[in-house]
Coordinates of C-alpha atoms in Angstrom, one line a residue:
M190 CA -30.4 12.4 28.9
K191 CA -28.8 10.2 26.4
A192 CA -26.4 7.5 27.2
D193 CA -23.0 7.8 25.5
N194 CA -23.6 4.8 23.3
P195 CA -24.8 3.6 20.0
F196 CA -28.2 2.1 21.5
D197 CA -29.2 5.4 22.9
L198 CA -30.6 4.1 26.1
L199 CA -30.9 5.7 29.3
L200 CA -27.8 5.7 31.8
P201 CA -28.8 4.1 35.4
A202 CA -28.9 7.7 36.9
A203 CA -31.4 8.5 34.6
M204 CA -33.4 5.6 35.1
A205 CA -33.3 6.2 38.9
K206 CA -34.6 9.7 38.3
V207 CA -37.4 8.0 36.2
A208 CA -38.5 5.7 38.8
E209 CA -38.7 8.5 41.1
E210 CA -40.9 10.6 39.2
A211 CA -43.1 7.4 38.3
G212 CA -43.4 6.7 42.1
V213 CA -44.4 10.2 42.7
Y214 CA -47.0 10.4 40.3
K215 CA -48.5 7.0 41.5
A216 CA -48.4 8.0 45.1
T217 CA -50.2 11.1 44.3
K218 CA -52.8 10.2 41.8
H219 CA -56.3 10.3 42.4
P220 CA -57.3 7.1 44.7
M221 CA -60.3 6.1 42.2
K222 CA -58.1 6.4 39.3
T223 CA -55.5 4.4 40.8
F224 CA -57.8 1.6 41.7
Y225 CA -59.5 1.4 38.6
L226 CA -55.9 1.1 37.0
A227 CA -55.3 -1.6 39.6
I228 CA -58.3 -3.6 38.5
T229 CA -57.1 -3.4 35.0
A230 CA -53.7 -5.0 36.1
G231 CA -55.4 -7.8 38.0
V232 CA -57.4 -8.5 34.4
F233 CA -53.8 -8.3 32.5
I234 CA -52.0 -10.3 35.2
S235 CA -54.8 -12.9 34.8
I236 CA -54.8 -12.7 30.7
A237 CA -51.1 -13.5 31.2
F238 CA -52.0 -16.9 33.4
V239 CA -54.2 -17.9 30.9
F240 CA -52.1 -17.7 28.4
Y241 CA -49.5 -19.6 30.7
I242 CA -51.9 -22.3 31.1
T243 CA -52.9 -22.7 27.7
A244 CA -49.4 -22.9 26.4
T245 CA -48.1 -25.5 29.0
T246 CA -51.3 -27.7 28.8
G247 CA -50.5 -30.9 27.2
T248 CA -46.6 -30.5 27.7
A249 CA -45.9 -33.2 30.2
A250 CA -43.8 -35.3 27.8
M251 CA -41.8 -32.3 27.2
P252 CA -38.3 -31.6 29.5
F253 CA -39.4 -29.7 32.9
G254 CA -37.3 -26.6 31.9
I255 CA -38.5 -26.2 28.4
A256 CA -42.1 -26.6 29.3
K257 CA -41.6 -23.8 32.0
L258 CA -39.7 -21.5 30.0
I259 CA -42.5 -21.3 27.2
G260 CA -44.9 -20.9 30.1
G261 CA -42.6 -18.2 31.5
V262 CA -42.4 -16.3 28.3
C263 CA -46.2 -16.4 27.8
F264 CA -46.8 -15.0 31.4
S265 CA -44.5 -11.9 30.4
L266 CA -47.4 -10.6 28.5
G267 CA -49.0 -9.6 31.9
L268 CA -46.3 -7.3 33.1
I269 CA -45.8 -6.1 29.4
L270 CA -49.6 -5.1 29.3
C271 CA -49.3 -3.2 32.7
V272 CA -46.1 -1.4 31.7
I273 CA -47.2 -0.2 28.1
C274 CA -50.6 0.4 29.0
G275 CA -50.1 2.0 32.4
A276 CA -52.1 -0.3 34.7
D277 CA -51.2 -0.5 38.5
L278 CA -49.7 -3.7 39.4
F279 CA -48.6 -4.2 43.2
T280 CA -45.4 -6.2 42.5
S281 CA -44.3 -3.3 40.4
T282 CA -46.0 -0.4 42.2
V283 CA -43.7 -1.1 45.4
L284 CA -41.0 0.4 43.3
I285 CA -42.5 3.9 44.7
V286 CA -40.4 3.3 47.3
V287 CA -37.7 5.2 45.4
A288 CA -39.5 8.2 45.8
K289 CA -40.0 8.0 49.5
A290 CA -36.2 7.6 49.7
S291 CA -36.0 10.7 48.0
G292 CA -38.4 12.4 50.5
R293 CA -40.8 13.3 47.8
I294 CA -43.7 11.4 49.3
T295 CA -44.4 10.5 52.6
W296 CA -44.9 6.9 54.4
G297 CA -49.2 7.5 54.4
Q298 CA -49.0 8.3 51.0
L299 CA -47.0 5.0 50.0
A300 CA -49.2 2.8 52.2
K301 CA -52.4 4.2 51.1
N302 CA -51.2 3.7 47.3
W303 CA -50.0 0.0 48.3
L304 CA -53.3 -1.1 49.7
N305 CA -55.4 0.5 47.1
V306 CA -53.7 -1.2 44.2
Y307 CA -53.4 -4.6 46.1
F308 CA -57.0 -4.7 46.3
G309 CA -57.5 -3.5 43.2
N310 CA -55.6 -6.0 41.6
L311 CA -57.6 -8.5 43.7
V312 CA -60.8 -7.4 42.3
G313 CA -59.6 -7.5 38.7
A314 CA -58.5 -11.0 39.2
L315 CA -61.7 -12.3 40.6
L316 CA -63.6 -10.5 38.0
F317 CA -61.5 -12.3 35.3
V318 CA -61.8 -15.6 37.3
L319 CA -65.9 -15.1 36.8
L320 CA -65.5 -14.1 33.2
M321 CA -63.2 -17.5 32.6
W322 CA -65.6 -19.6 34.4
L323 CA -68.6 -18.4 32.2
S324 CA -66.5 -18.8 28.9
G325 CA -66.4 -22.7 29.8
E326 CA -62.4 -22.6 29.1
Y327 CA -61.7 -25.2 31.6
M328 CA -63.3 -27.9 29.1
T329 CA -60.4 -26.7 26.3
A330 CA -58.3 -29.9 25.5
N331 CA -60.8 -32.4 26.4
G332 CA -60.5 -31.0 30.1
G333 CA -56.9 -30.6 30.1
W334 CA -56.9 -26.9 30.4
G335 CA -58.8 -27.3 33.8
L336 CA -56.7 -30.1 35.0
N337 CA -53.6 -28.0 34.3
V338 CA -55.3 -25.2 36.6
L339 CA -56.2 -27.8 39.2
Q340 CA -52.5 -29.0 39.3
T341 CA -50.9 -25.7 39.3
A342 CA -53.1 -24.2 41.9
D343 CA -52.9 -27.4 44.1
H344 CA -48.8 -27.2 44.0
K345 CA -49.0 -23.4 45.2
L346 CA -51.0 -24.3 48.2
H347 CA -48.7 -26.9 49.4
H348 CA -45.6 -24.6 50.0
T349 CA -45.1 -23.7 53.8
F350 CA -45.3 -20.3 54.8
V351 CA -41.7 -19.4 54.9
E352 CA -41.4 -21.0 51.6
A353 CA -44.6 -19.1 50.3
V354 CA -43.1 -15.8 51.5
S355 CA -39.4 -16.3 50.2
L356 CA -41.0 -17.4 46.8
G357 CA -42.8 -14.2 46.7
I358 CA -40.0 -12.1 47.7
L359 CA -38.0 -13.4 44.9
A360 CA -40.9 -13.1 42.1
N361 CA -41.1 -9.3 43.3
L362 CA -37.4 -9.2 43.0
M363 CA -37.6 -10.0 39.5
V364 CA -40.7 -8.1 38.5
C365 CA -39.3 -4.9 39.9
L366 CA -35.7 -5.6 37.9
A367 CA -37.9 -5.9 34.7
V368 CA -39.7 -2.7 35.5
W369 CA -36.5 -0.8 36.4
M370 CA -34.8 -2.1 33.2
S371 CA -38.0 -1.1 31.0
Y372 CA -37.0 2.6 32.4
S373 CA -34.2 2.5 30.3
G374 CA -35.9 1.8 26.8
R375 CA -37.0 4.5 24.6
S376 CA -39.6 2.8 22.6
L377 CA -42.4 0.3 23.0
M378 CA -40.3 -2.6 21.8
D379 CA -37.2 -1.6 23.9
K380 CA -39.5 -1.8 26.9
A381 CA -41.3 -4.8 26.1
M382 CA -38.6 -7.0 25.2
I383 CA -36.3 -6.1 28.2
M384 CA -39.2 -7.3 30.3
V385 CA -39.4 -11.0 29.0
L386 CA -36.3 -12.7 30.3
P387 CA -36.6 -11.3 34.0
V388 CA -40.3 -12.6 34.0
A389 CA -39.6 -16.0 32.2
M390 CA -36.9 -16.2 34.6
F391 CA -39.1 -16.3 37.8
V392 CA -42.1 -18.1 36.2
A393 CA -39.9 -20.9 35.0
S394 CA -38.0 -21.3 38.5
G395 CA -41.3 -21.8 40.2
F396 CA -41.3 -18.2 42.3
E397 CA -44.6 -17.1 43.4
H398 CA -46.3 -14.2 42.0
S399 CA -49.0 -12.9 44.5
I400 CA -51.2 -11.0 42.2
A401 CA -51.2 -13.9 39.6
N402 CA -52.2 -16.3 42.5
M403 CA -55.1 -14.0 43.2
F404 CA -56.4 -15.4 39.8
M405 CA -55.2 -18.9 39.8
I406 CA -56.0 -20.1 43.2
P407 CA -59.6 -18.9 42.9
M408 CA -60.2 -20.4 39.4
G409 CA -58.7 -23.8 40.7
I410 CA -61.4 -23.5 43.7
V411 CA -64.1 -22.7 41.4
I412 CA -63.1 -25.6 38.8
R413 CA -63.0 -27.9 41.6
N414 CA -66.2 -27.2 43.4
F415 CA -68.6 -26.3 40.2
A416 CA -67.1 -28.1 37.2
S417 CA -69.6 -30.2 35.1
P418 CA -69.8 -34.0 35.5
E419 CA -68.5 -34.1 31.9
F420 CA -65.2 -32.5 32.9
W421 CA -64.6 -34.9 35.6
T422 CA -65.5 -37.8 33.0
A423 CA -63.1 -36.1 30.7
I424 CA -59.9 -35.9 32.9
G425 CA -60.6 -39.3 34.2

C-alpha cells in the first residue's frame, strides 16, 4: 500500500497491518528459533552499549547534553541491528500485543513469546559480558573505559523501584515508537535512519533499557570484583 505522497512511505493504517503480521509471525515461530534470535538480540544491544561507553569515555569536560546525545546516537546501532537482522528484542517484541488486540494470537502465545525472548536476551547479554571481560577492553584509555562502565552501572543501581519502573516504561515506549515508525520505510536506509532519534532521545534523557542493563550491570559487577591491580592503579 503506497502513501499518496512523493516519499512513497506506508500510511499509518498499513503500518498497523505490518505490525499485526509481524506479531503473528513472532508469536507462532518455533520456540527454539525465537530463543536463538533473542540471544542474538542480547548480543546486538550489548554491542551498542559498548559503542556508547567507548564514545562517552573521556567526555566529562563536554556539556552534559552533548555527551549524552553522542552516546544515544551510538546506542541506536543496537535497535538498528535487531530490526534489520531480524533478532528478537524484548522491548520491541512487546508490540506483538497488536496481534493479540486483533484476535490473531492468544494470551498464552503472547506470554510464552515474551518469556522466551526475555531470557534469550539475558543469555546473549551475559555471553557478551564474558567476551568483553576476556578481551581486556576495560583497560582501554588507561582504564577510563572500565571506569565509565562502573560509574554508569552504579548510577543505574541508585534508582528507587518506582523510578526504575517508570524509566523502563519510558524507554520501552520510545523503542516501540522507533520500531513502529520503521514499518513505514521501504528501504534499509529508511528503516535505519527513522530509528536513530527516538533511541537517542531515551538514552540521552536517562531512560532505562531493561535489556541493555542486562549487559551493563553485570559488566560493572565483573570489573569491580575481578579487575586487575593495574586497573585500580590506573584510575586512581
